Structures are given as C-alpha cells and as structure tokens.
Short mmCIF file of C-alpha atoms in Angstrom, two decimals:
data_model
loop_
_atom_site.label_atom_id
_atom_site.label_comp_id
_atom_site.label_asym_id
_atom_site.label_seq_id
_atom_site.Cartn_x
_atom_site.Cartn_y
_atom_site.Cartn_z
CA UNK A 1 -0.28 -0.01 -0.01
CA UNK A 2 1.29 3.40 0.03
CA UNK A 3 0.50 4.31 2.93
CA UNK A 4 3.25 2.28 4.16
CA UNK A 5 5.51 3.25 2.74
CA UNK A 6 6.12 6.46 3.97
CA UNK A 7 8.34 9.36 1.68
CA UNK A 8 10.70 11.93 3.80
CA UNK A 9 11.45 14.60 3.28
CA UNK A 10 13.33 16.18 5.98
CA UNK A 11 17.12 18.10 6.75
CA UNK A 12 18.19 16.97 9.83
CA UNK A 13 20.43 18.67 12.27
CA UNK A 14 22.94 21.17 10.95
CA UNK A 15 25.90 22.78 12.66
CA UNK A 16 24.46 27.03 12.74
CA UNK A 17 20.88 26.46 11.28
CA UNK A 18 20.16 27.68 15.43
CA UNK A 19 17.55 24.63 15.64
CA UNK A 20 17.68 22.45 18.07
CA UNK A 21 16.00 18.82 17.06
CA UNK A 22 13.50 17.65 14.71
CA UNK A 23 9.88 18.64 14.45
CA UNK A 24 9.03 15.71 12.23
CA UNK A 25 5.44 17.19 10.21
CA UNK A 26 3.33 15.06 8.95
CA UNK A 27 1.71 15.29 6.00
CA UNK A 28 -1.04 13.07 4.07
CA UNK A 29 -1.90 14.17 0.59
CA UNK A 30 -4.55 12.33 -2.42
CA UNK A 31 -2.01 9.55 -4.38
CA UNK A 32 -1.69 12.26 -6.93
CA UNK A 33 -0.71 14.98 -5.75
CA UNK A 34 1.95 13.62 -4.04
CA UNK A 35 5.72 14.09 -6.06
CA UNK A 36 4.32 17.52 -6.68
CA UNK A 37 3.65 17.86 -3.00
CA UNK A 38 7.30 16.26 -2.31
CA UNK A 39 8.90 18.04 -4.48
CA UNK A 40 7.51 21.94 -3.09
CA UNK A 41 9.04 19.94 1.10
CA UNK A 42 12.29 19.46 -0.73
CA UNK A 43 12.20 23.16 -2.01
CA UNK A 44 10.58 24.27 1.75
CA UNK A 45 13.62 22.11 3.21
CA UNK A 46 16.30 24.57 1.36
CA UNK A 47 15.36 26.90 3.20
CA UNK A 48 16.48 25.25 7.07
CA UNK A 49 13.00 26.51 8.80
CA UNK A 50 12.14 26.00 12.19
CA UNK A 51 9.40 26.83 14.39
CA UNK A 52 10.01 26.51 18.06
CA UNK A 53 13.00 26.25 17.87
CA UNK A 54 13.58 23.29 15.68
CA UNK A 55 14.35 22.07 12.78
CA UNK A 56 11.09 21.42 11.10
CA UNK A 57 11.03 18.10 9.19
CA UNK A 58 8.28 17.33 6.25
CA UNK A 59 7.05 14.01 6.60
CA UNK A 60 5.26 13.20 3.17
CA UNK A 61 2.99 10.27 3.05
CA UNK A 62 0.63 9.64 0.46
CA UNK A 63 -3.19 8.04 1.37
CA UNK A 64 -5.89 6.94 -0.18
CA UNK A 65 -8.79 10.05 1.42
CA UNK A 66 -11.15 7.65 2.47
CA UNK A 67 -8.06 5.31 4.79
CA UNK A 68 -7.80 8.23 5.82
CA UNK A 69 -11.55 9.51 6.67
CA UNK A 70 -12.15 5.84 8.66
CA UNK A 71 -8.55 6.16 10.36
CA UNK A 72 -9.37 9.18 12.10
CA UNK A 73 -11.71 8.63 14.52
CA UNK A 74 -9.73 5.94 15.73
CA UNK A 75 -5.94 7.66 16.65
CA UNK A 76 -3.05 5.86 15.51
CA UNK A 77 1.08 6.03 15.17
CA UNK A 78 2.63 9.05 14.04
CA UNK A 79 -1.08 10.56 12.63
CA UNK A 80 -0.73 12.99 10.19
CA UNK A 81 -1.52 17.07 11.37
CA UNK A 82 -1.69 18.56 7.73
CA UNK A 83 -4.34 16.41 5.08
CA UNK A 84 -4.61 17.05 1.55
CA UNK A 85 -7.54 15.34 0.31
CA UNK A 86 -8.48 14.85 -2.75
CA UNK A 87 -12.43 16.10 -2.46
CA UNK A 88 -14.30 17.42 -0.02
CA UNK A 89 -16.57 15.19 0.96
CA UNK A 90 -14.30 13.41 2.56
CA UNK A 91 -12.99 15.87 4.79
CA UNK A 92 -16.84 16.46 5.75
CA UNK A 93 -17.46 12.45 6.25
CA UNK A 94 -14.30 13.23 9.10
CA UNK A 95 -15.80 15.83 10.59
CA UNK A 96 -19.29 14.37 11.47
CA UNK A 97 -17.06 11.04 12.79
CA UNK A 98 -14.74 12.56 14.76
CA UNK A 99 -17.43 14.41 16.83
CA UNK A 100 -18.04 13.29 19.83
CA UNK A 101 -15.20 10.94 19.57
CA UNK A 102 -13.12 12.71 23.02
CA UNK A 103 -9.39 12.97 22.82
CA UNK A 104 -8.58 10.35 20.75
CA UNK A 105 -10.03 12.29 17.42
CA UNK A 106 -8.57 15.11 16.20
CA UNK A 107 -10.10 18.36 15.32
CA UNK A 108 -10.45 19.65 11.91
CA UNK A 109 -9.78 22.84 10.51
CA UNK A 110 -11.27 22.59 6.81
CA UNK A 111 -9.09 25.36 4.92
CA UNK A 112 -10.07 26.12 1.11
CA UNK A 113 -8.08 24.24 -1.72
CA UNK A 114 -5.49 24.21 -3.56
CA UNK A 115 -5.72 22.90 -6.28
CA UNK A 116 -8.40 21.42 -8.53
CA UNK A 117 -9.40 18.60 -11.13
CA UNK A 118 -12.85 17.46 -12.89
CA UNK A 119 -14.08 13.70 -13.61
CA UNK A 120 -13.73 12.61 -16.75
CA UNK A 121 -14.91 10.61 -18.67
CA UNK A 122 -11.72 8.52 -20.02
CA UNK A 123 -10.86 6.61 -23.06
CA UNK A 124 -9.32 6.42 -25.98
CA UNK A 125 -9.42 7.94 -29.20
CA UNK A 126 -12.01 4.97 -30.86
CA UNK A 127 -13.09 4.78 -27.77
CA UNK A 128 -14.69 7.57 -28.04
CA UNK A 129 -15.62 8.66 -30.66
CA UNK A 130 -18.95 6.25 -31.08
CA UNK A 131 -19.72 8.58 -27.59
CA UNK A 132 -19.60 11.95 -30.87
CA UNK A 133 -16.90 13.07 -29.44
CA UNK A 134 -15.04 15.92 -30.52
CA UNK A 135 -17.89 16.65 -33.27
CA UNK A 136 -21.11 16.35 -30.44
CA UNK A 137 -22.09 16.79 -26.28
CA UNK A 138 -21.61 13.44 -24.64
CA UNK A 139 -24.26 12.89 -22.42
CA UNK A 140 -22.83 10.42 -18.88
CA UNK A 141 -26.62 8.30 -19.72
CA UNK A 142 -24.76 7.36 -22.71
CA UNK A 143 -22.31 4.46 -19.79
CA UNK A 144 -25.67 3.12 -19.26
CA UNK A 145 -26.76 2.25 -22.41
CA UNK A 146 -26.18 -1.19 -22.27
CA UNK A 147 -23.94 -0.80 -25.52
CA UNK A 148 -21.26 1.32 -23.76
CA UNK A 149 -18.84 -1.17 -22.03
CA UNK A 150 -17.68 0.91 -18.82
CA UNK A 151 -15.89 0.86 -15.82
CA UNK A 152 -15.58 2.48 -12.99
CA UNK A 153 -13.55 2.63 -9.46
CA UNK A 154 -14.67 0.74 -6.87
CA UNK A 155 -16.35 3.63 -4.99
CA UNK A 156 -15.75 3.35 -0.59
CA UNK A 157 -11.83 3.29 -1.71
CA UNK A 158 -11.96 6.33 -4.68
CA UNK A 159 -12.92 9.77 -5.07
CA UNK A 160 -13.65 9.12 -8.87
CA UNK A 161 -15.71 5.83 -8.08
CA UNK A 162 -17.60 7.67 -5.50
CA UNK A 163 -18.07 11.38 -7.98
CA UNK A 164 -19.34 8.70 -10.92
CA UNK A 165 -22.42 7.27 -8.75
CA UNK A 166 -23.25 10.61 -7.14
CA UNK A 167 -23.48 12.33 -11.08
CA UNK A 168 -25.72 9.74 -12.03
CA UNK A 169 -28.18 10.06 -8.82
CA UNK A 170 -28.12 12.94 -9.20
CA UNK A 171 -29.36 13.15 -12.48
CA UNK A 172 -31.39 9.64 -11.76
CA UNK A 173 -33.49 12.58 -9.88
CA UNK A 174 -32.21 11.01 -6.63
CA UNK A 175 -30.00 13.50 -5.14
CA UNK A 176 -29.76 11.68 -1.60
CA UNK A 177 -28.65 8.84 -2.87
CA UNK A 178 -31.95 7.37 -2.28
CA UNK A 179 -32.45 3.40 -4.55
CA UNK A 180 -34.81 4.33 -6.73
CA UNK A 181 -35.73 1.96 -9.46
CA UNK A 182 -33.37 4.23 -12.08
CA UNK A 183 -30.63 4.98 -10.35
CA UNK A 184 -30.80 1.04 -9.33
CA UNK A 185 -30.22 -0.29 -12.64
CA UNK A 186 -27.49 2.28 -14.27
CA UNK A 187 -25.84 1.36 -10.58
CA UNK A 188 -26.39 -2.44 -11.97
CA UNK A 189 -24.87 -1.52 -15.57
CA UNK A 190 -21.93 0.34 -13.16
CA UNK A 191 -21.58 -2.46 -10.45
CA UNK A 192 -20.05 -6.20 -13.00
CA UNK A 193 -17.14 -5.79 -13.23
CA UNK A 194 -15.89 -2.96 -12.21
CA UNK A 195 -12.66 -2.48 -11.06
CA UNK A 196 -10.27 -1.51 -7.66
CA UNK A 197 -8.50 2.03 -8.48
CA UNK A 198 -7.68 4.15 -11.91
CA UNK A 199 -4.88 3.11 -11.67
CA UNK A 200 -6.69 -0.61 -12.70
CA UNK A 201 -8.21 0.99 -15.30
CA UNK A 202 -5.10 2.77 -17.30
CA UNK A 203 -3.70 -0.56 -16.69
CA UNK A 204 -6.44 -2.26 -19.02
CA UNK A 205 -5.56 0.76 -21.51
CA UNK A 206 -2.40 -0.27 -22.12
CA UNK A 207 -2.83 -4.27 -22.07
CA UNK A 208 -6.05 -4.29 -24.42
CA UNK A 209 -5.47 -0.70 -26.30
CA UNK A 210 -8.40 0.11 -28.58
CA UNK A 211 -10.54 -2.37 -26.90
CA UNK A 212 -9.72 -1.21 -23.45
CA UNK A 213 -13.29 -0.19 -22.18
CA UNK A 214 -13.60 3.00 -20.74
CA UNK A 215 -13.53 5.20 -17.23
CA UNK A 216 -13.73 7.48 -14.65
CA UNK A 217 -11.12 10.00 -13.82
CA UNK A 218 -9.37 12.73 -13.51
CA UNK A 219 -8.19 15.65 -16.14
CA UNK A 220 -5.30 15.45 -13.51
CA UNK A 221 -4.28 11.42 -13.90
CA UNK A 222 -5.17 11.43 -18.17
CA UNK A 223 -3.23 14.47 -17.91
CA UNK A 224 -0.42 12.62 -16.53
CA UNK A 225 -0.54 9.15 -18.30
CA UNK A 226 -0.49 11.64 -21.52
CA UNK A 227 2.68 13.20 -20.69
CA UNK A 228 3.98 9.94 -19.44
CA UNK A 229 4.23 8.78 -22.64
CA UNK A 230 5.06 11.39 -24.41
CA UNK A 231 1.73 11.22 -26.72
CA UNK A 232 -2.21 10.89 -27.23
CA UNK A 233 -3.14 7.68 -25.30
CA UNK A 234 -6.25 7.88 -23.65
CA UNK A 235 -8.45 11.12 -24.33
CA UNK A 236 -11.39 13.05 -21.64
CA UNK A 237 -14.77 13.82 -21.90
CA UNK A 238 -16.49 16.09 -21.15
CA UNK A 239 -20.68 14.85 -20.61
CA UNK A 240 -22.81 18.30 -21.04
CA UNK A 241 -24.77 17.80 -18.25
CA UNK A 242 -21.43 19.17 -16.11
CA UNK A 243 -18.91 16.90 -13.76
CA UNK A 244 -18.05 17.66 -9.98
CA UNK A 245 -14.82 19.06 -8.99
CA UNK A 246 -12.62 17.29 -7.22
CA UNK A 247 -10.83 19.80 -4.59
CA UNK A 248 -7.81 18.32 -2.18
CA UNK A 249 -8.64 20.75 0.19
CA UNK A 250 -6.75 21.88 3.19
CA UNK A 251 -7.05 20.26 6.29
CA UNK A 252 -5.34 21.02 9.11
CA UNK A 253 -5.54 17.52 12.35
CA UNK A 254 -5.06 19.05 15.77
CA UNK A 255 -4.32 17.70 18.55
CA UNK A 256 -3.79 17.85 22.28
CA UNK A 257 -0.90 17.37 23.47
CA UNK A 258 1.17 17.76 19.99
CA UNK A 259 4.50 18.81 20.02
CA UNK A 260 5.54 22.91 20.23
CA UNK A 261 6.41 24.98 17.30
CA UNK A 262 3.39 21.64 15.45
CA UNK A 263 0.59 24.80 14.17
CA UNK A 264 3.06 27.33 13.51
CA UNK A 265 5.28 24.75 10.05
CA UNK A 266 2.23 23.73 9.35
CA UNK A 267 0.65 27.05 8.93
CA UNK A 268 4.72 27.87 7.25
CA UNK A 269 4.70 25.11 4.73
CA UNK A 270 0.86 25.15 3.89
CA UNK A 271 2.20 29.23 2.84
CA UNK A 272 4.84 27.46 0.88
CA UNK A 273 1.74 25.84 -1.25
CA UNK A 274 0.17 28.36 -2.61
CA UNK A 275 3.02 30.13 -3.38
CA UNK A 276 2.85 30.81 -7.64
CA UNK A 277 5.55 28.59 -7.80
CA UNK A 278 3.75 26.15 -6.51
CA UNK A 279 0.97 26.58 -7.82
CA UNK A 280 3.07 26.45 -11.33
CA UNK A 281 4.36 23.63 -9.94
CA UNK A 282 0.93 21.38 -9.65
CA UNK A 283 -0.53 22.62 -13.46
CA UNK A 284 2.39 21.40 -14.91
CA UNK A 285 1.92 17.75 -13.29
CA UNK A 286 -2.05 18.38 -14.70
CA UNK A 287 -4.09 20.08 -12.64
CA UNK A 288 -5.98 22.80 -12.37
CA UNK A 289 -6.12 25.81 -9.87
CA UNK A 290 -8.39 26.78 -6.92
CA UNK A 291 -10.25 28.67 -9.25
CA UNK A 292 -10.71 26.22 -12.02
CA UNK A 293 -8.18 28.20 -14.32
CA UNK A 294 -6.04 25.88 -16.92
CA UNK A 295 -2.62 26.73 -17.84
CA UNK A 296 -2.72 28.64 -21.34
CA UNK A 297 -0.47 26.31 -23.09
CA UNK A 298 -2.96 22.99 -22.74
CA UNK A 299 -3.87 22.36 -26.53
CA UNK A 300 -6.25 18.78 -27.25
CA UNK A 301 -1.78 16.51 -27.22
CA UNK A 302 -2.32 16.88 -23.84
CA UNK A 303 -5.24 14.57 -23.98
CA UNK A 304 -7.49 17.47 -21.81
CA UNK A 305 -9.23 20.40 -23.02
CA UNK A 306 -8.32 23.66 -21.69
CA UNK A 307 -11.70 25.66 -21.67
CA UNK A 308 -12.82 24.76 -17.60
CA UNK A 309 -16.52 22.61 -17.72
CA UNK A 310 -19.76 23.33 -15.65
CA UNK A 311 -19.58 22.19 -11.91
CA UNK A 312 -21.78 19.93 -10.45
CA UNK A 313 -22.08 19.75 -6.63
CA UNK A 314 -20.49 17.60 -4.74
CA UNK A 315 -22.87 14.54 -1.99
CA UNK A 316 -23.27 15.49 1.26
CA UNK A 317 -22.42 13.05 3.55
CA UNK A 318 -25.96 11.81 4.44
CA UNK A 319 -26.30 11.00 0.04
CA UNK A 320 -22.61 9.78 -0.05
CA UNK A 321 -23.40 7.69 2.79
CA UNK A 322 -25.88 6.71 1.25
CA UNK A 323 -25.36 5.97 -2.02
CA UNK A 324 -21.85 3.58 -0.73
CA UNK A 325 -25.68 1.69 1.14
CA UNK A 326 -27.09 1.11 -2.59
CA UNK A 327 -23.93 0.14 -3.89
CA UNK A 328 -22.93 -2.76 -1.30
CA UNK A 329 -26.28 -4.14 -2.00
CA UNK A 330 -26.04 -4.45 -6.00
CA UNK A 331 -22.26 -4.90 -5.97
CA UNK A 332 -22.02 -8.04 -3.48
CA UNK A 333 -23.39 -11.98 -4.05
CA UNK A 334 -25.82 -13.35 -1.71
CA UNK A 335 -26.77 -16.22 -1.16
CA UNK A 336 -29.75 -16.35 0.44
CA UNK A 337 -33.11 -18.25 1.79
CA UNK A 338 -36.08 -16.21 1.37
CA UNK A 339 -39.02 -17.26 3.72
CA UNK A 340 -42.19 -15.58 3.08
CA UNK A 341 -45.36 -16.13 5.79
CA UNK A 342 -48.09 -16.97 3.81
CA UNK A 343 -50.59 -17.48 7.32
CA UNK A 344 -53.97 -15.92 7.65
CA UNK A 345 -53.42 -13.95 9.18
CA UNK A 346 -50.52 -11.57 6.40
CA UNK A 347 -54.58 -11.15 5.21
CA UNK A 348 -54.76 -8.21 7.60
CA UNK A 349 -54.63 -4.12 6.05
CA UNK A 350 -53.56 -1.05 7.79
CA UNK A 351 -55.38 1.64 8.11
CA UNK A 352 -57.96 0.13 4.69
CA UNK A 353 -54.27 0.07 2.70
CA UNK A 354 -53.12 -3.26 1.04
CA UNK A 355 -52.50 -6.81 3.21
CA UNK A 356 -49.26 -7.96 4.45
CA UNK A 357 -49.38 -9.97 1.95
CA UNK A 358 -49.34 -7.39 -0.90
CA UNK A 359 -47.28 -4.83 1.05
CA UNK A 360 -44.26 -8.00 1.14
CA UNK A 361 -44.28 -8.97 -1.90
CA UNK A 362 -43.86 -5.57 -3.42
CA UNK A 363 -41.04 -5.03 -1.42
CA UNK A 364 -39.75 -8.04 -1.79
CA UNK A 365 -39.91 -7.83 -5.77
CA UNK A 366 -38.61 -3.47 -4.97
CA UNK A 367 -35.67 -5.87 -3.46
CA UNK A 368 -35.17 -8.11 -6.03
CA UNK A 369 -34.10 -5.93 -8.59
CA UNK A 370 -31.57 -4.33 -6.48
CA UNK A 371 -29.92 -8.55 -6.99
CA UNK A 372 -27.03 -8.85 -9.59
CA UNK A 373 -27.93 -11.45 -11.28
CA UNK A 374 -24.66 -13.56 -10.22
CA UNK A 375 -26.72 -13.24 -7.12
CA UNK A 376 -28.12 -17.57 -5.68
CA UNK A 377 -31.62 -16.74 -3.99
CA UNK A 378 -34.48 -19.34 -3.77
CA UNK A 379 -38.19 -18.77 -2.55
CA UNK A 380 -39.96 -20.37 0.61
CA UNK A 381 -43.55 -20.34 1.98
CA UNK A 382 -44.74 -21.60 5.11
CA UNK A 383 -48.41 -21.54 6.96
CA UNK A 384 -49.57 -24.50 7.99
CA UNK A 385 -51.20 -24.96 5.44
CA UNK A 386 -47.53 -25.47 3.36
CA UNK A 387 -46.58 -29.46 2.78
CA UNK A 388 -47.96 -30.67 6.06
CA UNK A 389 -46.87 -31.52 7.87
CA UNK A 390 -43.43 -29.43 7.74
CA UNK A 391 -45.71 -26.21 7.23
CA UNK A 392 -43.44 -24.74 5.14
CA UNK A 393 -42.28 -25.10 0.53
CA UNK A 394 -39.41 -24.50 -1.33
CA UNK A 395 -40.83 -22.08 -4.55
CA UNK A 396 -37.95 -21.99 -5.56
CA UNK A 397 -34.57 -23.42 -4.92
CA UNK A 398 -31.63 -21.36 -4.58
CA UNK A 399 -30.13 -20.61 -8.23
CA UNK A 400 -27.79 -17.79 -9.53
CA UNK A 401 -30.81 -15.29 -10.86
CA UNK A 402 -29.11 -15.37 -14.30
CA UNK A 403 -29.75 -19.20 -15.14
CA UNK A 404 -31.32 -20.61 -16.96
CA UNK A 405 -35.31 -21.35 -15.74
CA UNK A 406 -37.41 -22.50 -17.84
CA UNK A 407 -38.70 -20.53 -20.50
CA UNK A 408 -37.17 -17.64 -18.21
CA UNK A 409 -34.39 -17.30 -15.22
CA UNK A 410 -34.40 -17.68 -12.18
CA UNK A 411 -35.23 -14.30 -11.94
CA UNK A 412 -38.36 -15.21 -13.84
CA UNK A 413 -38.68 -17.02 -11.35
CA UNK A 414 -38.88 -15.60 -7.84
CA UNK A 415 -41.54 -13.19 -9.49
CA UNK A 416 -43.83 -15.28 -10.75
CA UNK A 417 -42.83 -16.54 -7.47
CA UNK A 418 -43.63 -13.79 -5.19
CA UNK A 419 -46.42 -12.44 -7.74
CA UNK A 420 -47.99 -16.26 -6.53
CA UNK A 421 -47.94 -15.19 -2.62
CA UNK A 422 -51.15 -13.72 -1.94
CA UNK A 423 -53.27 -16.64 -3.29
CA UNK A 424 -51.03 -18.88 -1.26
CA UNK A 425 -52.94 -17.07 2.15
CA UNK A 426 -53.89 -19.81 4.50
CA UNK A 427 -53.99 -21.42 7.46
CA UNK A 428 -51.34 -20.75 10.38
CA UNK A 429 -48.21 -19.55 11.57
CA UNK A 430 -45.03 -22.55 11.49
CA UNK A 431 -42.32 -19.51 11.47
CA UNK A 432 -40.25 -21.32 14.32
CA UNK A 433 -40.50 -24.48 11.95
CA UNK A 434 -39.96 -23.50 8.70
CA UNK A 435 -36.76 -21.35 10.39
CA UNK A 436 -34.92 -24.14 11.34
CA UNK A 437 -35.60 -26.11 7.81
CA UNK A 438 -33.63 -22.67 6.21
CA UNK A 439 -31.05 -21.80 8.27
CA UNK A 440 -30.49 -25.89 8.30
CA UNK A 441 -30.52 -25.68 3.96
CA UNK A 442 -29.14 -22.51 4.20
CA UNK A 443 -25.73 -24.67 6.40
CA UNK A 444 -26.00 -27.03 3.44
CA UNK A 445 -25.74 -24.90 0.42
CA UNK A 446 -23.22 -22.28 2.11
CA UNK A 447 -20.63 -20.78 -0.21
CA UNK A 448 -17.79 -19.33 0.96
CA UNK A 449 -17.34 -16.04 -1.83
CA UNK A 450 -21.07 -14.67 -0.76
CA UNK A 451 -23.23 -13.15 1.33
CA UNK A 452 -25.13 -16.48 3.27
CA UNK A 453 -28.44 -15.47 5.41
CA UNK A 454 -31.77 -16.51 5.40
CA UNK A 455 -34.49 -13.67 4.98
CA UNK A 456 -37.38 -14.11 7.16
CA UNK A 457 -40.45 -11.91 5.41
CA UNK A 458 -44.37 -12.31 8.83
CA UNK A 459 -46.51 -10.30 10.78
CA UNK A 460 -43.95 -12.48 13.40
CA UNK A 461 -47.74 -13.48 14.91
CA UNK A 462 -48.15 -16.60 16.24
CA UNK A 463 -51.24 -19.50 14.78
CA UNK A 464 -52.49 -21.01 16.78
CA UNK A 465 -49.11 -22.39 18.54
CA UNK A 466 -50.25 -26.41 17.15
CA UNK A 467 -47.36 -27.96 14.95
CA UNK A 468 -44.90 -25.36 16.09
CA UNK A 469 -41.30 -25.89 17.68
CA UNK A 470 -40.78 -24.44 20.59
CA UNK A 471 -39.60 -21.21 20.87
CA UNK A 472 -36.86 -21.30 23.25
CA UNK A 473 -36.06 -24.93 21.85
CA UNK A 474 -36.15 -23.42 18.17
CA UNK A 475 -33.50 -20.51 19.48
CA UNK A 476 -31.52 -23.08 21.43
CA UNK A 477 -31.72 -25.66 18.59
CA UNK A 478 -29.28 -22.39 16.44
CA UNK A 479 -27.14 -21.08 18.68
CA UNK A 480 -25.96 -24.80 19.35
CA UNK A 481 -26.06 -24.99 14.98
CA UNK A 482 -24.21 -21.94 14.74
CA UNK A 483 -20.44 -21.94 13.08
CA UNK A 484 -18.61 -18.97 13.05
CA UNK A 485 -16.50 -21.06 10.22
CA UNK A 486 -19.85 -21.12 7.57
CA UNK A 487 -21.78 -17.97 8.56
CA UNK A 488 -25.26 -17.91 7.99
CA UNK A 489 -27.00 -15.15 9.07
CA UNK A 490 -30.75 -14.55 9.93
CA UNK A 491 -32.62 -11.36 9.04
CA UNK A 492 -36.29 -11.29 10.29
CA UNK A 493 -38.18 -8.63 8.41
CA UNK A 494 -41.53 -8.19 10.86
CA UNK A 495 -44.19 -6.65 8.84
CA UNK A 496 -47.45 -4.13 11.09
CA UNK A 497 -47.18 -2.70 14.10
CA UNK A 498 -48.07 -6.30 15.92
CA UNK A 499 -45.28 -8.80 15.37
CA UNK A 500 -43.65 -9.68 18.64
CA UNK A 501 -40.04 -8.63 17.95
CA UNK A 502 -38.70 -9.76 20.97
CA UNK A 503 -39.41 -13.64 19.72
CA UNK A 504 -38.15 -12.42 16.91
CA UNK A 505 -34.88 -11.16 18.00
CA UNK A 506 -34.13 -13.92 19.41
CA UNK A 507 -34.38 -15.85 16.47
CA UNK A 508 -31.91 -13.14 14.38
CA UNK A 509 -29.70 -13.05 17.67
CA UNK A 510 -29.16 -16.21 18.14
CA UNK A 511 -27.08 -16.73 14.49
CA UNK A 512 -25.35 -12.32 15.08
CA UNK A 513 -28.20 -11.25 13.12
CA UNK A 514 -31.17 -8.38 13.51
CA UNK A 515 -34.37 -7.99 13.08
CA UNK A 516 -36.29 -5.78 10.96
CA UNK A 517 -39.84 -3.70 11.21
CA UNK A 518 -41.89 -2.11 9.69
CA UNK A 519 -44.70 -0.98 11.08
CA UNK A 520 -46.36 1.36 8.92
CA UNK A 521 -47.17 0.46 4.41
CA UNK A 522 -44.29 3.97 4.06
CA UNK A 523 -41.65 1.75 5.69
CA UNK A 524 -41.54 -1.35 3.85
CA UNK A 525 -38.71 -0.64 1.51
CA UNK A 526 -36.29 1.47 3.63
CA UNK A 527 -36.28 -1.38 6.52
CA UNK A 528 -35.97 -3.84 3.94
CA UNK A 529 -33.19 -2.04 1.52
CA UNK A 530 -31.28 -1.85 4.84
CA UNK A 531 -32.26 -5.48 6.25
CA UNK A 532 -30.18 -6.27 2.52
CA UNK A 533 -28.13 -3.63 2.82
CA UNK A 534 -27.03 -4.99 6.83
CA UNK A 535 -26.89 -8.77 5.95
CA UNK A 536 -23.37 -7.85 5.46
CA UNK A 537 -22.23 -7.09 7.93
CA UNK A 538 -23.08 -9.14 10.82
CA UNK A 539 -22.39 -9.71 13.18
CA UNK A 540 -20.06 -7.11 13.50
CA UNK A 541 -22.29 -4.03 12.17
#
C-alpha cells in the first residue's frame, strides 16, 4: 500500500542552523499530488525552516482519502497534522466521524483548496468516438447504455468512483442517494465489472489498447498518463450535464499535546504550497488552479481541454453514505433463502390499505431488482397449509438469478413465485419450523464466496401454537448449530405493528442477525433495504 511507504523529506540537524532537534510534520496527501508536494517540501526545507527552536522536517505520505477519513476517529501511530484529500467530501465525512469521539480524535479545520481537477470520462479515441466525441456533446447517460462498455473504480475507496455514483444519482433524480428503480438500474450496469482503482483502468488501456472499456478518471490523471507516454493515448470527455470537481482542500488536524511549534510549522508549509511557484508545479502536473483555471498552454495533445467544465455539487455526507449502501447491496453476491409468511394473518390490512402479504410481495419485488444476476436466491413459503406436516414449501430452489429456468431465468421464476404469494395465504403460522429448516438448508449449501443469509418476511404473529416449534427450543438449537466458520445470518423482517419483536430478535440474535420492523406501509422499502445492507456486516455491524 502507498501508505506503507512514507517519503520523508527532511533536513537533518546541521551546525549553525539555529535549531535544536527535529520537529516532524506528518502530511498525508492524495496520491495524485504526492510527487508535487514532495518536491515543494524539498524546496521548502532548503531554506532550513524552524519552529519553536526546532528544525522542521516535513514527512509526506501518499494516502487514500477514504482510508484517512476512516482512521481519524480511532487514532493511529504518527498521525498526520496536515491532510490534503482529493475532495472536500472526505473532509466532511471525517468531521462527522470524529465529532463526539473525545481526545483520541483530532480537531479538523477544513481550509480552502490548493488545486482542482474535474471528473471526466476517459478512453482511447477508438472508444470515445462512438459517443459522438469530438463533434457532438456527450451525455453521462451514455455510460449506462447497455451497448457501452464502461468501468468505474470502487467507490468505497476511490473518490472518482464515488463521484461517478453521485453524478448518476443526480441525473436520475435521486440526489439523496435513495435507491430508486432508475438509479439502481444505472448502478447495476456499472457494478459488474468494476475495478479497484483508476490505475487498474489505465492498466487495461495499456494491456488491451483500443479494445479497452471507457472509465471515469480525473482530468489530471489523463494529463499525467499521456505526458508520461509522450503521446495522446487516452482522451478526456467532458459530459454536457456537467461534472464534479475534486477540489483538494487543506485540512489541519490538531490534537491535544502535539509538539510545540506544530501549528506554526503547518501554517508555514501551507503558505509554501500556495505560492505562485508551487501552483505552477501543480499545473505542470495536470492540475487546474483552485478556481478551475487551466494553464494557457494546455492543448488537445495533452488529452484534455483548457475550457473549464460546468460543475455539479458534491454530494452531502448523508447522500454519499446512502449511495455507498446502495452500491454495497448491488455489488455483493448473495446466497439467500427468502422465507415468506403466508399464514391467514397476512390478510390483515394496515389503515385500510393493501394487505400485509401484498405489501410484502411488492417490497420483495423491488428488493429483487437490487440484486445482481450473479446472486443466488431461493424462495420458500410457510403456513400450516404448506406441505403438511412440515409447514413450509420450497417454491424455488436457490440458483443464480441469471440461470435459465423454464422459458426464462431464475429471476423470472422468483418474480412469478412472489406474484403468487397472495393466493397462497391461509392456515396458521409455522414460522419457527420454517426458520430452522431454512437455516439448515443454508448451512448445507454454504458458499464462502458469498454473503449467506436467511431472510424471513412475517407479521410475527403466532398461529394456534400447534405443530410449530417452541421458541426456546428453536433458539437453543440455532445457538448449538451456529457455525462461525460457515456464517449464515437470519434476518427477520416484521410486517405491521403487531409483530412479536422480542421473539424475532431472539431468533435473529442466535445467529448474529438483527430483526427489523416495518410498522407502517411507508416504512417497508426503507426497512427492507436496511435489512439487506446490514446482513452483509452481521454480526459485526
């Protein structure tokens, strides 16, 4: 990892410098600007700067912004006192994360940008010409066209990937990141395949040449790539709707008890980073000024254009977090048995609206659309009328959603099975017997490469109490058969206000899961979505 290789740019103690000992100034920088910041630090230290009577020693470490933001609340050895992420988005998220964390977390002061670089669509001329480049405006919507091959980098660790999700969320009317059908459809197109980093995408260009897919990157990355090659291999396309700017702010990270002179040293080095000479070094590396101005000598031969693109707002921390949740659901392969309550109590209606089974069916169909074709999902139903005396029926065995089944696919078969659920309602609940049977089936077919779970949809109301397992017996059996090396989590989703949440929580907790309740129809989609997201991190959420 880049963070493992800190570059120390320092001037050791010299006679006559007027300082006693070293004052380390750890600086974490976005990898795209490491080389420039390192050179500016070397130039700065030639002046033999001091603070509080000690020799200032700048330590420049390239670090992914998402990694720094995640580590700040927890404390770390030799933490940075200055941080230059590639986007204010990470600084905002870090501010939220450290609030209320006590003295172990730093105090953040987010300062203005050093430089900027916009997100662009990148590719060889052969791959961007079909989009209309350079003669016609290009839309972001072309990225989600089934005929367009495109990669994005992992948005959990890549600002370029997260910014791409934010642009598409805005275009589909989901500025808060909520999982609308249009947004989910767009992200499903991008989720498989994706790459870990933008550098991986550039590597594919070099490996595959004109046959490599489009990808999103920063303008600076395109500039630097082509300059290193000495020719225009990759070009930057600026979509007509606008784009998100990666603004590279300076963030001061102050902690109680830091060495005397640290604040003075940080401020002095920041001043060195903001000089006209430093800005020229940044622009020579492909960055724009903080106001978006590009050098006058930029030409198409650099793969970029001089004119500044229209800018879109960066997502709020809440919207970014929601987008990452949506991404995690559609980007993780599941092996899931879905188990539906079709006992007679599911005919009940909430406030005169749809029946519980109709609400469940509709929410499950929406959730099914979130799953990638590579996910493995099966469908069960339970009541005393289902395969007596078992009390449950396997309507569709677990298969990949894209696998051919009959005249369609597994996804089609599941849709048909879900649509048929309201016509199956009748009899008493056999929740506990069905839960144990589904759990054992999931254990038997455990797949270590996927998130394995049993998701129960129920109103959580006992039937006549006859023919079903005792709750204590079920919980004890689940605890006994639970295998941390074959982790299968039970996730009950209770429909309606009358569910026995105590019982459902006991069932869930026996495997490290959690029960969720949709007390009103408006709760349903949000509750189900959160249940699907969090099953991936159980039991360690």
